[in-house]
Tab-separated table of C-alpha atoms in Angstrom:
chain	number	residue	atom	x	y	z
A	1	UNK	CA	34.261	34.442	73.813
A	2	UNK	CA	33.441	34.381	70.091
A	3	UNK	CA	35.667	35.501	67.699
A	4	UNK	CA	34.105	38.150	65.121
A	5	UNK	CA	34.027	36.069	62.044
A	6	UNK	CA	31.582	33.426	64.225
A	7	UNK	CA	29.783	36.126	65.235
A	8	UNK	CA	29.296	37.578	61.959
A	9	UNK	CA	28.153	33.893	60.483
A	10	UNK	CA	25.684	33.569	63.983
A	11	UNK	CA	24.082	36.956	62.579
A	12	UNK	CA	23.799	35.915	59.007
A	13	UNK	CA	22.114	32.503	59.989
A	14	UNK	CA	19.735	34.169	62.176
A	15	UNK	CA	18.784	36.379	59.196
A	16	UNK	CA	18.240	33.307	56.864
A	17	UNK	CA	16.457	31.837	59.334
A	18	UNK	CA	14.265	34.738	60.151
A	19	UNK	CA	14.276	35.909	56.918
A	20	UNK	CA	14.669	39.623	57.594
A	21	UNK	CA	17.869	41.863	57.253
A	22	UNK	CA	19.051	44.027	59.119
A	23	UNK	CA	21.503	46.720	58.859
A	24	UNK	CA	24.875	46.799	60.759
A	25	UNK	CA	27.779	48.863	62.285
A	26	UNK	CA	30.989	47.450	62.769
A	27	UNK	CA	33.133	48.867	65.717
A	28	UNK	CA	36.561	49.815	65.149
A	29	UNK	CA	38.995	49.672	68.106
A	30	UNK	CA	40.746	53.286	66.839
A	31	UNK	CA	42.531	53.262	70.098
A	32	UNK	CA	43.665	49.790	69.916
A	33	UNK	CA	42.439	49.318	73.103
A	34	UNK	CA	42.761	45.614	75.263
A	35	UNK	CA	39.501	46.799	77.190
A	36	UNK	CA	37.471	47.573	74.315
A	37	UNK	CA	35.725	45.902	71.405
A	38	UNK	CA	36.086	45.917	67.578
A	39	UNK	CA	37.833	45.126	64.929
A	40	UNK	CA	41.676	46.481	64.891
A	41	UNK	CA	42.560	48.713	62.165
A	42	UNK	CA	44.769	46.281	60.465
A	43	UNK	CA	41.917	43.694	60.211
A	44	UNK	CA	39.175	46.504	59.076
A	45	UNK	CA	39.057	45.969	55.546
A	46	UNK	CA	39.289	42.034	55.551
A	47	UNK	CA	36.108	41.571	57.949
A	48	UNK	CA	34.321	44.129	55.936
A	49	UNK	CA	34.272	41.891	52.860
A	50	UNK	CA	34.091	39.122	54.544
A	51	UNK	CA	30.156	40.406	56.040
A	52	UNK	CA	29.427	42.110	53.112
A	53	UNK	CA	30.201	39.231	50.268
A	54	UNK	CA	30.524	36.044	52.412
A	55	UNK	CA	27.813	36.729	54.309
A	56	UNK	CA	25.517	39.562	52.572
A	57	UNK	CA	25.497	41.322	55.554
A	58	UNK	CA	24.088	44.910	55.104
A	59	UNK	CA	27.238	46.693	56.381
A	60	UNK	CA	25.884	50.378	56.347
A	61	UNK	CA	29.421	51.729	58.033
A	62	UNK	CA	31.710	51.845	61.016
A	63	UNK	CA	31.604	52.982	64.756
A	64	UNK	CA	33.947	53.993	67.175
A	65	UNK	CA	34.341	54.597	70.770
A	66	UNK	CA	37.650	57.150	71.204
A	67	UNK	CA	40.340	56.967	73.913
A	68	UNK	CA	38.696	58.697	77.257
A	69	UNK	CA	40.790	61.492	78.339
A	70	UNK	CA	42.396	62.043	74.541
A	71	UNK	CA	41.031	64.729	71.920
A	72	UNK	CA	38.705	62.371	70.138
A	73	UNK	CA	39.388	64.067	66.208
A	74	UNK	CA	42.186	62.067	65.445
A	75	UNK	CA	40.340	58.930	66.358
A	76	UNK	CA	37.381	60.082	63.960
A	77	UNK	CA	39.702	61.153	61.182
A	78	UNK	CA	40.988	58.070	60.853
A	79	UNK	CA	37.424	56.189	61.232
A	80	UNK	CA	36.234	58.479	58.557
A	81	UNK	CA	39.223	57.508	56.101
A	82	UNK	CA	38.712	53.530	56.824
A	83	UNK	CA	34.908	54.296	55.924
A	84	UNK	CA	35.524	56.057	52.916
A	85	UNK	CA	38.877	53.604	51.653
A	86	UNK	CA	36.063	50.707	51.838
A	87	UNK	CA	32.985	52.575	50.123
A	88	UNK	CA	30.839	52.689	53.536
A	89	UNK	CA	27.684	55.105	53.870
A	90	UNK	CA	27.127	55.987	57.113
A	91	UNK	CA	29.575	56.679	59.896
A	92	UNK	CA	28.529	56.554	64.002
A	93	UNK	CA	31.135	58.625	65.651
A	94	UNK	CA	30.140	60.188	68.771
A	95	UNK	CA	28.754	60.329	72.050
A	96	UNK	CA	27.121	62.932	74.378
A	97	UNK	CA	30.243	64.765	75.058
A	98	UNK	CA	31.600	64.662	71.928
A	99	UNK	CA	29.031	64.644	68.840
A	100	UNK	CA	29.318	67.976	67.604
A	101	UNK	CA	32.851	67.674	67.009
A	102	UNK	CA	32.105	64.057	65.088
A	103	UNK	CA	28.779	65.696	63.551
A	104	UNK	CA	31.550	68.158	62.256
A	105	UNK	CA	33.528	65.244	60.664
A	106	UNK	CA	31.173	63.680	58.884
A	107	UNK	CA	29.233	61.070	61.241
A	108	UNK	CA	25.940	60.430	60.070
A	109	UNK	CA	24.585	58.802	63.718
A	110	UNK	CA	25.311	59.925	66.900
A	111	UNK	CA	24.642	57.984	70.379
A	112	UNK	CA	23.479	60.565	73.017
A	113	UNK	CA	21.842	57.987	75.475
A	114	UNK	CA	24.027	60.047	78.699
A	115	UNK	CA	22.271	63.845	77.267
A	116	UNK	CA	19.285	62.841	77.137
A	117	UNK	CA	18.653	59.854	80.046
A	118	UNK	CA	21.681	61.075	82.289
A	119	UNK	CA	24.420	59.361	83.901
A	120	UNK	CA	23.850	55.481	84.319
A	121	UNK	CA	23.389	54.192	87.961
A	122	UNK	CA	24.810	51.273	88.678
């Protein structure tokens, strides 16, 4: 698998190359999860400036996906703090089940794909 800096250079590239920008989350493992995505915590900050002056990515803010099964407003607290401690915009927190509790926290997008299309059938 790639790692995320090699990703992040693959995505810059194809910009140059198709010169057109385009504007970017970055997912944050808040749960520090082995069977999810993103960036740990500890490494937040680093890849930020890394995409944003290395590569002139147009970082507009974080993501998240919280813990199932755990009270996701701790997990968006701290997303919200990471997004403000490196001068991000926009923060996607949230998900059909949870979005009013991350629209209260400050998320700017919200990914309701499940309330409005249902449950996925595999």
């Amino acid at each position: 698998s790639l790692d995320n800096d090699k990703l992040a250079k693959i995505l810059s590239d194809l910009e140059l190359i198709n010169n057109k920008k385009i504007n970017y989350f970055i997912q944050v493992n808040v749960g520090d999860e082995f069977q999810k995505n993103g960036i740990s915590i500890s490494k937040v900050s680093e890849f930020i400036n890394y995409c944003k002056f290395d590569l002139k990515l147009n970082i507009l803010g974080l993501m998240c996906i919280p813990p199932v099964n755990n009270s996701p407003e701790s997990f968006f607290l701290k997303l919200k703090k990471l997004n403000e401690d490196n001068y991000l915009k926009d923060l996607s927190m949230g998900m059909s089940d949870d979005f009013e509790i991350a629209a209260k926290l400050g998320s700017t997008y919200v990914r309701v794909g499940t309330a409005i299309f249902g449950k996925r059938s595999n």
